[in-house]
């Protein structure tokens, strides 16, 4: 093994100043010291020039410019053999402590160098991970329209649109949506825009705009799979500080409602809200305030409060509430049938459970409510079409016209218990759900 010059000088200095009767001890100690440094990998990093000599000789500090004098143990001033042994043991202890400190310092330096190399090497500082920055492309395509196709190989820059073209493409697609309302076409084009953003690793305010618009259109068309993909990406973009606080708060409200639909735990999401968003209604976005109130109503099975919130849902929250409206209606009707006797009128049910928003909508809402109750399998308490009319008897009884306006609560309860169990077993199956 090749030795550092400073180590050779240190060994030579030890043997030059070592007394003849201590030469064997010095040789053994030097071998042990060198072996340890080789095993620890510190032979080239040890400060040999600054390392103290063994206690076989004593170097006095210079006084008034006088050169240091090396005094061997043969000198009568060193004292008895016990004193020499004590000095040797003390020197070994100090040497061990110094060696430990040196090792700690060496490990710290090595770790620092490793961190620096880690940050310089490869993508995200890891040489074992592909450096995507190196392979990021810049598109050259000038087409506004492009079909969405899953990538099976590296993207071709000639088929990828740059940011300036993507901005024009988004406005073009949104205008087509307003004019034609063709969701299949618009969804395909928006997914293509999102793909071009991804392969070029573009994450900026425009990316947020694309995902926000696609998410709203998907909500309007009840495409929960696409909406979930958009809102999941938006949460990551918002964490990077992109987008506006208005858009972020709007989609946080939607995310709370989506988690109610999927029965997901939202502890981490609620803990991320600022205290004003959690505890007061001051300066809180209406979507977040509304979503938190809906969460409370659903957890308490407060159907009356839920449907008041449903009829006054802000922005596009009503579209998300539509997805679990059936579940709340079934649960609420189970409570009604269990708590009310002997019957309940359809007009009250229609108004209480959100079918009727105002008087102009009363007839249509009551008819929809009646059809829903029929599908549920309720037991009707039939009554004449005209209130107060005389009910025919005998042969004319078969000819009378009856309308379903009243349900029997006790007899209808099993139907809603069965529906609730079926809904619970079915669960929620959404493509890409969180």
Short mmCIF file of C-alpha atoms in Angstrom, two decimals:
data_model
loop_
_atom_site.label_atom_id
_atom_site.label_comp_id
_atom_site.label_asym_id
_atom_site.label_seq_id
_atom_site.Cartn_x
_atom_site.Cartn_y
_atom_site.Cartn_z
CA UNK A 1 0.00 0.00 0.00
CA UNK A 2 1.29 3.45 -0.90
CA UNK A 3 1.74 5.65 2.16
CA UNK A 4 1.30 9.42 2.39
CA UNK A 5 4.62 11.30 2.71
CA UNK A 6 3.45 12.88 5.96
CA UNK A 7 2.89 9.38 7.45
CA UNK A 8 6.40 8.33 6.45
CA UNK A 9 7.84 11.42 8.10
CA UNK A 10 5.78 10.76 11.25
CA UNK A 11 7.01 7.13 11.52
CA UNK A 12 10.61 8.20 10.90
CA UNK A 13 10.33 10.88 13.58
CA UNK A 14 8.97 8.36 16.08
CA UNK A 15 11.80 5.89 15.49
CA UNK A 16 14.46 8.64 15.46
CA UNK A 17 13.39 9.92 18.89
CA UNK A 18 12.50 6.56 20.40
CA UNK A 19 14.88 5.13 23.05
CA UNK A 20 16.52 1.84 22.13
CA UNK A 21 14.76 -0.08 24.92
CA UNK A 22 11.32 1.07 23.65
CA UNK A 23 11.86 0.30 20.00
CA UNK A 24 9.82 -2.94 20.00
CA UNK A 25 6.89 -1.15 21.68
CA UNK A 26 7.12 1.70 19.16
CA UNK A 27 7.17 -0.71 16.22
CA UNK A 28 4.10 -2.58 17.52
CA UNK A 29 2.21 0.67 18.21
CA UNK A 30 2.98 2.09 14.75
CA UNK A 31 1.77 -1.12 13.08
CA UNK A 32 -1.48 -1.07 15.07
CA UNK A 33 -2.02 2.63 14.34
CA UNK A 34 -1.43 2.24 10.60
CA UNK A 35 -3.66 -0.86 10.44
CA UNK A 36 -6.52 0.98 12.12
CA UNK A 37 -6.28 3.97 9.79
CA UNK A 38 -6.17 1.71 6.72
CA UNK A 39 -9.25 -0.24 7.89
CA UNK A 40 -11.18 2.97 8.62
CA UNK A 41 -10.13 4.52 5.32
CA UNK A 42 -8.57 7.49 7.09
CA UNK A 43 -4.94 7.00 6.12
CA UNK A 44 -4.98 9.81 3.56
CA UNK A 45 -7.25 12.12 5.54
CA UNK A 46 -5.43 11.96 8.90
CA UNK A 47 -3.38 14.99 9.83
CA UNK A 48 -0.08 13.16 10.39
CA UNK A 49 1.91 16.36 10.60
CA UNK A 50 -0.20 17.60 13.51
CA UNK A 51 -0.39 14.24 15.30
CA UNK A 52 1.40 14.16 18.66
CA UNK A 53 4.37 11.84 19.14
CA UNK A 54 4.03 8.95 21.54
CA UNK A 55 5.23 9.61 25.09
CA UNK A 56 8.51 7.85 24.45
CA UNK A 57 9.93 11.32 24.02
CA UNK A 58 8.91 14.72 25.27
CA UNK A 59 9.12 17.85 23.12
CA UNK A 60 9.50 21.02 25.15
CA UNK A 61 7.99 24.28 23.90
CA UNK A 62 10.54 26.81 22.58
CA UNK A 63 11.42 29.63 24.95
CA UNK A 64 12.88 32.97 23.80
CA UNK A 65 13.51 31.64 20.32
CA UNK A 66 15.30 28.53 21.53
CA UNK A 67 14.63 25.46 19.40
CA UNK A 68 12.57 22.71 21.01
CA UNK A 69 14.64 20.07 22.69
CA UNK A 70 13.72 16.41 22.36
CA UNK A 71 14.40 14.58 25.60
CA UNK A 72 14.37 10.81 25.66
CA UNK A 73 13.15 8.68 28.53
CA UNK A 74 16.78 7.88 29.40
CA UNK A 75 16.94 11.37 30.85
CA UNK A 76 17.11 11.36 34.68
CA UNK A 77 14.48 14.15 34.80
CA UNK A 78 11.63 11.89 33.68
CA UNK A 79 11.17 10.25 37.03
CA UNK A 80 10.36 6.65 37.96
CA UNK A 81 9.00 3.89 35.72
CA UNK A 82 5.54 4.28 37.34
CA UNK A 83 5.42 7.90 36.25
CA UNK A 84 6.44 6.88 32.74
CA UNK A 85 3.66 4.26 32.60
CA UNK A 86 1.09 6.76 33.80
CA UNK A 87 2.18 9.22 31.15
CA UNK A 88 1.96 6.55 28.48
CA UNK A 89 -1.56 5.53 29.53
CA UNK A 90 -2.66 9.16 29.65
CA UNK A 91 -1.22 9.76 26.19
CA UNK A 92 -3.08 6.71 24.86
CA UNK A 93 -6.34 7.98 26.32
CA UNK A 94 -5.85 11.40 24.75
CA UNK A 95 -4.86 9.75 21.50
CA UNK A 96 -8.06 7.62 21.51
CA UNK A 97 -10.20 10.68 22.20
CA UNK A 98 -8.48 12.62 19.47
CA UNK A 99 -8.97 9.71 17.08
CA UNK A 100 -12.70 9.60 17.85
CA UNK A 101 -13.04 13.32 17.23
CA UNK A 102 -11.10 12.97 13.99
CA UNK A 103 -13.40 10.16 12.87
CA UNK A 104 -16.48 12.24 13.64
CA UNK A 105 -15.07 15.20 11.74
CA UNK A 106 -14.18 12.93 8.83
CA UNK A 107 -17.68 11.45 8.73
CA UNK A 108 -19.19 14.93 8.74
CA UNK A 109 -16.96 16.02 5.85
CA UNK A 110 -17.76 12.83 3.95
CA UNK A 111 -21.50 13.28 4.48
CA UNK A 112 -21.31 16.89 3.29
CA UNK A 113 -19.45 15.86 0.15
CA UNK A 114 -22.01 13.09 -0.46
CA UNK A 115 -24.87 15.59 -0.17
CA UNK A 116 -23.17 17.92 -2.62
CA UNK A 117 -22.63 15.08 -5.09
CA UNK A 118 -26.23 13.94 -4.52
CA UNK A 119 -27.56 17.34 -5.52
CA UNK A 120 -25.34 17.53 -8.56
CA UNK A 121 -26.02 14.04 -9.90
CA UNK A 122 -29.14 13.03 -11.83
CA UNK A 123 -32.79 14.08 -11.61
CA UNK A 124 -33.78 15.23 -8.15
CA UNK A 125 -30.16 14.63 -7.13
CA UNK A 126 -30.30 10.84 -7.42
CA UNK A 127 -27.97 9.27 -10.00
CA UNK A 128 -30.15 6.14 -10.07
CA UNK A 129 -33.20 8.09 -11.27
CA UNK A 130 -33.65 9.28 -14.84
CA UNK A 131 -33.00 12.99 -15.17
CA UNK A 132 -36.26 14.06 -16.78
CA UNK A 133 -35.03 17.66 -17.05
CA UNK A 134 -32.44 16.40 -19.48
CA UNK A 135 -35.12 14.68 -21.58
CA UNK A 136 -37.78 17.40 -21.34
CA UNK A 137 -38.94 18.40 -24.81
CA UNK A 138 -40.25 21.63 -26.29
CA UNK A 139 -43.08 21.12 -28.75
CA UNK A 140 -43.08 22.55 -32.25
CA UNK A 141 -46.57 21.62 -33.48
CA UNK A 142 -48.79 24.54 -34.57
CA UNK A 143 -52.12 22.67 -34.62
CA UNK A 144 -54.91 23.92 -32.39
CA UNK A 145 -56.79 20.62 -32.40
CA UNK A 146 -55.20 17.28 -31.56
CA UNK A 147 -56.76 14.00 -30.50
CA UNK A 148 -55.77 12.50 -27.18
CA UNK A 149 -53.76 9.28 -27.50
CA UNK A 150 -51.99 7.42 -24.74
CA UNK A 151 -48.21 7.58 -25.08
CA UNK A 152 -46.51 4.25 -25.76
CA UNK A 153 -43.07 5.73 -26.49
CA UNK A 154 -41.09 8.92 -26.02
CA UNK A 155 -43.08 11.94 -27.25
CA UNK A 156 -42.16 13.46 -30.60
CA UNK A 157 -41.62 17.26 -30.37
CA UNK A 158 -43.22 17.69 -33.80
CA UNK A 159 -46.53 16.37 -32.42
CA UNK A 160 -46.44 18.39 -29.17
CA UNK A 161 -47.76 21.95 -29.02
CA UNK A 162 -45.73 24.66 -27.23
CA UNK A 163 -47.23 26.84 -24.52
CA UNK A 164 -48.29 29.68 -26.84
CA UNK A 165 -50.26 27.28 -29.07
CA UNK A 166 -51.77 25.53 -26.04
CA UNK A 167 -53.12 28.86 -24.76
CA UNK A 168 -54.85 29.47 -28.09
CA UNK A 169 -56.08 25.87 -28.18
CA UNK A 170 -57.74 26.20 -24.78
CA UNK A 171 -59.70 29.28 -25.82
CA UNK A 172 -60.68 27.56 -29.07
CA UNK A 173 -61.97 24.46 -27.25
CA UNK A 174 -63.89 26.50 -24.66
CA UNK A 175 -65.58 28.48 -27.43
CA UNK A 176 -66.57 25.23 -29.16
CA UNK A 177 -68.02 24.01 -25.87
CA UNK A 178 -70.21 27.10 -25.57
CA UNK A 179 -71.47 26.74 -29.11
CA UNK A 180 -71.87 22.97 -29.55
CA UNK A 181 -71.91 21.42 -26.05
CA UNK A 182 -70.19 18.31 -27.45
CA UNK A 183 -68.61 16.85 -24.31
CA UNK A 184 -66.93 13.88 -26.00
CA UNK A 185 -65.02 16.24 -28.30
CA UNK A 186 -64.22 18.82 -25.60
CA UNK A 187 -63.03 16.22 -23.08
CA UNK A 188 -60.75 14.64 -25.70
CA UNK A 189 -59.24 18.02 -26.61
CA UNK A 190 -58.73 19.08 -22.98
CA UNK A 191 -57.03 15.78 -22.14
CA UNK A 192 -54.75 16.33 -25.13
CA UNK A 193 -53.85 19.80 -23.84
CA UNK A 194 -53.14 18.35 -20.39
CA UNK A 195 -50.91 15.70 -21.96
CA UNK A 196 -48.87 18.28 -23.86
CA UNK A 197 -48.40 20.23 -20.64
CA UNK A 198 -47.24 17.09 -18.84
CA UNK A 199 -44.66 15.92 -21.40
CA UNK A 200 -43.16 19.42 -21.46
CA UNK A 201 -43.25 19.61 -17.66
CA UNK A 202 -45.12 22.89 -17.73
CA UNK A 203 -46.47 23.85 -14.31
CA UNK A 204 -47.66 27.42 -14.18
CA UNK A 205 -50.81 29.52 -13.90
CA UNK A 206 -51.95 28.32 -17.31
CA UNK A 207 -51.78 24.70 -16.12
CA UNK A 208 -54.07 25.60 -13.23
CA UNK A 209 -56.51 27.26 -15.63
CA UNK A 210 -56.66 24.15 -17.84
CA UNK A 211 -57.38 21.80 -14.96
CA UNK A 212 -59.92 24.16 -13.37
CA UNK A 213 -61.91 24.55 -16.59
CA UNK A 214 -61.82 20.85 -17.37
CA UNK A 215 -62.91 20.05 -13.83
CA UNK A 216 -65.95 22.35 -14.05
CA UNK A 217 -67.02 20.97 -17.42
CA UNK A 218 -66.62 17.40 -16.13
CA UNK A 219 -68.77 18.26 -13.10
CA UNK A 220 -71.47 19.70 -15.33
CA UNK A 221 -71.53 16.45 -17.35
CA UNK A 222 -71.34 14.24 -14.23
CA UNK A 223 -67.98 12.79 -15.33
CA UNK A 224 -66.59 12.14 -11.85
CA UNK A 225 -63.57 10.23 -13.15
CA UNK A 226 -62.20 13.20 -15.10
CA UNK A 227 -63.20 15.61 -12.35
CA UNK A 228 -61.25 13.59 -9.80
CA UNK A 229 -58.14 13.56 -11.99
CA UNK A 230 -58.38 17.34 -12.41
CA UNK A 231 -58.95 18.16 -8.75
CA UNK A 232 -56.15 15.80 -7.65
CA UNK A 233 -53.68 17.58 -9.94
CA UNK A 234 -54.97 20.96 -8.83
CA UNK A 235 -54.26 20.19 -5.18
CA UNK A 236 -50.60 19.53 -6.07
CA UNK A 237 -50.38 22.70 -8.18
CA UNK A 238 -51.92 24.78 -5.39
CA UNK A 239 -49.29 23.42 -2.98
CA UNK A 240 -46.64 24.83 -5.32
CA UNK A 241 -48.19 28.28 -4.87
CA UNK A 242 -49.75 28.36 -8.34
CA UNK A 243 -53.22 29.65 -9.13
CA UNK A 244 -55.38 32.12 -7.25
CA UNK A 245 -56.75 31.85 -3.73
CA UNK A 246 -60.25 32.17 -5.21
CA UNK A 247 -59.81 29.10 -7.40
CA UNK A 248 -58.04 27.16 -4.66
CA UNK A 249 -60.82 27.76 -2.11
CA UNK A 250 -63.47 26.86 -4.68
CA UNK A 251 -61.84 23.50 -5.40
CA UNK A 252 -61.16 22.79 -1.73
CA UNK A 253 -64.92 23.05 -1.23
CA UNK A 254 -65.49 20.66 -4.13
CA UNK A 255 -62.92 18.25 -2.72
CA UNK A 256 -64.73 18.14 0.64
CA UNK A 257 -67.99 17.28 -1.15
CA UNK A 258 -66.20 14.66 -3.24
CA UNK A 259 -64.85 13.02 -0.11
CA UNK A 260 -68.38 12.93 1.32
CA UNK A 261 -69.42 11.05 -1.81
CA UNK A 262 -66.58 8.51 -1.58
CA UNK A 263 -66.80 8.21 2.23
CA UNK A 264 -63.11 9.08 2.48
CA UNK A 265 -61.48 10.40 5.63
CA UNK A 266 -60.78 14.13 5.30
CA UNK A 267 -58.83 14.74 8.49
CA UNK A 268 -55.67 15.84 6.66
CA UNK A 269 -57.67 18.13 4.37
CA UNK A 270 -59.56 19.76 7.23
CA UNK A 271 -56.36 20.18 9.24
CA UNK A 272 -54.82 22.05 6.31
CA UNK A 273 -57.57 24.69 6.39
CA UNK A 274 -56.77 27.93 8.17
CA UNK A 275 -58.51 28.47 11.53
CA UNK A 276 -60.95 31.06 10.05
CA UNK A 277 -61.97 28.45 7.50
CA UNK A 278 -62.63 25.89 10.21
CA UNK A 279 -64.19 27.78 13.06
CA UNK A 280 -65.86 30.99 11.84
CA UNK A 281 -67.82 32.26 8.86
CA UNK A 282 -65.82 35.49 8.64
CA UNK A 283 -63.75 35.85 5.47
CA UNK A 284 -64.42 32.25 4.46
CA UNK A 285 -65.07 31.24 0.87
CA UNK A 286 -68.72 30.29 0.29
CA UNK A 287 -67.77 26.95 -1.29
CA UNK A 288 -65.76 25.91 1.78
CA UNK A 289 -68.39 27.16 4.23
CA UNK A 290 -71.13 25.36 2.32
CA UNK A 291 -69.14 22.12 2.03
CA UNK A 292 -68.38 22.05 5.76
CA UNK A 293 -72.07 22.58 6.53
CA UNK A 294 -73.01 19.74 4.16
CA UNK A 295 -70.47 17.48 5.88
CA UNK A 296 -72.06 18.23 9.26
CA UNK A 297 -75.58 17.62 7.94
CA UNK A 298 -74.62 14.28 6.36
CA UNK A 299 -72.77 13.05 9.44
CA UNK A 300 -75.80 13.90 11.64
CA UNK A 301 -78.30 12.57 9.06
CA UNK A 302 -79.99 15.99 9.20
CA UNK A 303 -81.93 15.71 5.92
CA UNK A 304 -83.84 18.96 6.53
CA UNK A 305 -80.64 21.02 6.73
CA UNK A 306 -79.03 19.07 3.90
CA UNK A 307 -81.77 19.89 1.38
CA UNK A 308 -81.83 23.54 2.40
CA UNK A 309 -78.09 23.58 1.60
CA UNK A 310 -78.73 21.68 -1.63
CA UNK A 311 -81.23 24.24 -2.91
CA UNK A 312 -78.79 27.07 -2.06
CA UNK A 313 -75.55 25.43 -3.24
CA UNK A 314 -72.96 27.97 -4.52
CA UNK A 315 -71.34 27.70 -7.94
CA UNK A 316 -71.06 24.05 -9.02
CA UNK A 317 -71.42 22.44 -5.60
CA UNK A 318 -74.93 21.31 -6.49
CA UNK A 319 -73.55 19.05 -9.23
CA UNK A 320 -71.44 17.20 -6.67
CA UNK A 321 -74.32 17.00 -4.20
CA UNK A 322 -76.42 15.38 -6.95
CA UNK A 323 -74.07 12.39 -6.81
CA UNK A 324 -75.02 11.46 -3.24
CA UNK A 325 -78.53 12.92 -3.22
CA UNK A 326 -80.12 9.47 -3.53
CA UNK A 327 -78.21 8.21 -0.51
CA UNK A 328 -79.40 11.10 1.68
CA UNK A 329 -83.01 10.77 0.47
CA UNK A 330 -83.14 7.07 1.27
CA UNK A 331 -81.63 7.63 4.71
CA UNK A 332 -83.98 10.55 5.39
CA UNK A 333 -87.10 8.62 4.27
CA UNK A 334 -86.14 5.79 6.59
CA UNK A 335 -86.15 8.30 9.46
CA UNK A 336 -89.51 9.74 8.32
CA UNK A 337 -91.18 6.33 8.03
CA UNK A 338 -89.86 5.33 11.42
CA UNK A 339 -90.88 8.53 13.19
CA UNK A 340 -94.18 9.53 11.57
CA UNK A 341 -97.54 7.73 11.92
CA UNK A 342 -99.75 6.76 10.26
CA UNK A 343 -99.05 8.40 6.88
CA UNK A 344 -97.29 11.24 5.07
CA UNK A 345 -98.38 13.35 2.11
CA UNK A 346 -96.39 13.47 -1.11
CA UNK A 347 -96.46 17.27 -1.35
CA UNK A 348 -94.64 17.54 2.01
CA UNK A 349 -92.09 14.88 1.02
CA UNK A 350 -91.42 16.60 -2.32
CA UNK A 351 -90.77 19.95 -0.65
CA UNK A 352 -88.76 18.54 2.27
CA UNK A 353 -86.51 16.34 0.13
CA UNK A 354 -85.58 18.86 -2.55
CA UNK A 355 -87.90 18.03 -5.44
CA UNK A 356 -89.73 21.36 -5.17
CA UNK A 357 -87.65 24.53 -5.10
CA UNK A 358 -90.52 27.03 -5.53
CA UNK A 359 -94.25 27.17 -6.29
CA UNK A 360 -93.68 27.32 -10.05
CA UNK A 361 -91.89 23.98 -9.82
CA UNK A 362 -94.45 22.32 -7.55
CA UNK A 363 -96.37 20.12 -9.99
CA UNK A 364 -93.29 18.81 -11.77
CA UNK A 365 -91.45 18.21 -8.47
CA UNK A 366 -94.34 16.35 -6.90
CA UNK A 367 -94.67 14.12 -9.97
CA UNK A 368 -90.95 13.25 -9.86
CA UNK A 369 -91.25 12.55 -6.13
CA UNK A 370 -94.25 10.28 -6.74
CA UNK A 371 -92.34 8.28 -9.39
CA UNK A 372 -89.35 7.91 -7.08
CA UNK A 373 -91.53 6.63 -4.24
CA UNK A 374 -93.16 4.19 -6.66
CA UNK A 375 -89.74 2.83 -7.66
CA UNK A 376 -88.82 2.51 -4.00
CA UNK A 377 -91.85 0.27 -3.45
CA UNK A 378 -93.79 2.28 -0.87
CA UNK A 379 -97.29 1.33 0.20
CA UNK A 380 -99.84 3.93 -0.91
CA UNK A 381 -102.89 5.09 0.98
CA UNK A 382 -105.01 5.94 -2.05
CA UNK A 383 -107.48 8.82 -2.02
CA UNK A 384 -109.90 10.34 -4.52
CA UNK A 385 -108.53 12.72 -7.11
CA UNK A 386 -110.71 15.61 -5.86
CA UNK A 387 -110.35 16.31 -2.13
CA UNK A 388 -113.72 15.83 -0.35
CA UNK A 389 -115.26 13.91 -3.26
CA UNK A 390 -117.60 11.04 -2.48
CA UNK A 391 -115.90 7.67 -2.91
CA UNK A 392 -118.01 5.43 -5.20
CA UNK A 393 -119.11 2.07 -3.88
CA UNK A 394 -120.21 -1.18 -5.41
CA UNK A 395 -119.78 -1.59 -9.17
CA UNK A 396 -118.79 2.04 -9.65
CA UNK A 397 -115.82 1.59 -7.31
CA UNK A 398 -113.76 0.05 -10.12
CA UNK A 399 -114.35 3.07 -12.33
CA UNK A 400 -113.15 5.72 -9.90
CA UNK A 401 -109.94 7.64 -10.68
CA UNK A 402 -107.46 7.58 -7.80
CA UNK A 403 -104.18 9.46 -7.30
CA UNK A 404 -101.19 8.49 -5.12
CA UNK A 405 -100.86 11.36 -2.70
CA UNK A 406 -100.28 9.64 0.66
CA UNK A 407 -97.87 6.90 1.73
CA UNK A 408 -98.31 4.61 4.71
CA UNK A 409 -95.23 5.12 6.84
CA UNK A 410 -95.10 1.89 8.84
CA UNK A 411 -95.77 -0.33 5.80
CA UNK A 412 -93.25 1.58 3.65
CA UNK A 413 -90.35 1.44 6.15
CA UNK A 414 -88.97 -1.97 4.99
CA UNK A 415 -88.57 -0.63 1.44
CA UNK A 416 -86.21 2.15 2.56
CA UNK A 417 -84.28 -0.14 4.92
CA UNK A 418 -83.69 -2.47 1.98
CA UNK A 419 -82.62 0.41 -0.31
CA UNK A 420 -80.20 1.71 2.31
CA UNK A 421 -78.56 -1.69 2.66
CA UNK A 422 -78.26 -2.05 -1.12
CA UNK A 423 -76.67 1.41 -1.40
CA UNK A 424 -74.18 0.56 1.33
CA UNK A 425 -73.23 -2.74 -0.32
CA UNK A 426 -72.87 -1.14 -3.74
CA UNK A 427 -70.50 1.55 -2.49
CA UNK A 428 -68.91 4.07 -4.86
CA UNK A 429 -66.99 3.01 -7.97
CA UNK A 430 -65.34 5.95 -9.71
CA UNK A 431 -62.49 5.72 -12.19
CA UNK A 432 -59.38 7.21 -10.61
CA UNK A 433 -61.03 7.85 -7.25
CA UNK A 434 -58.82 8.99 -4.38
#
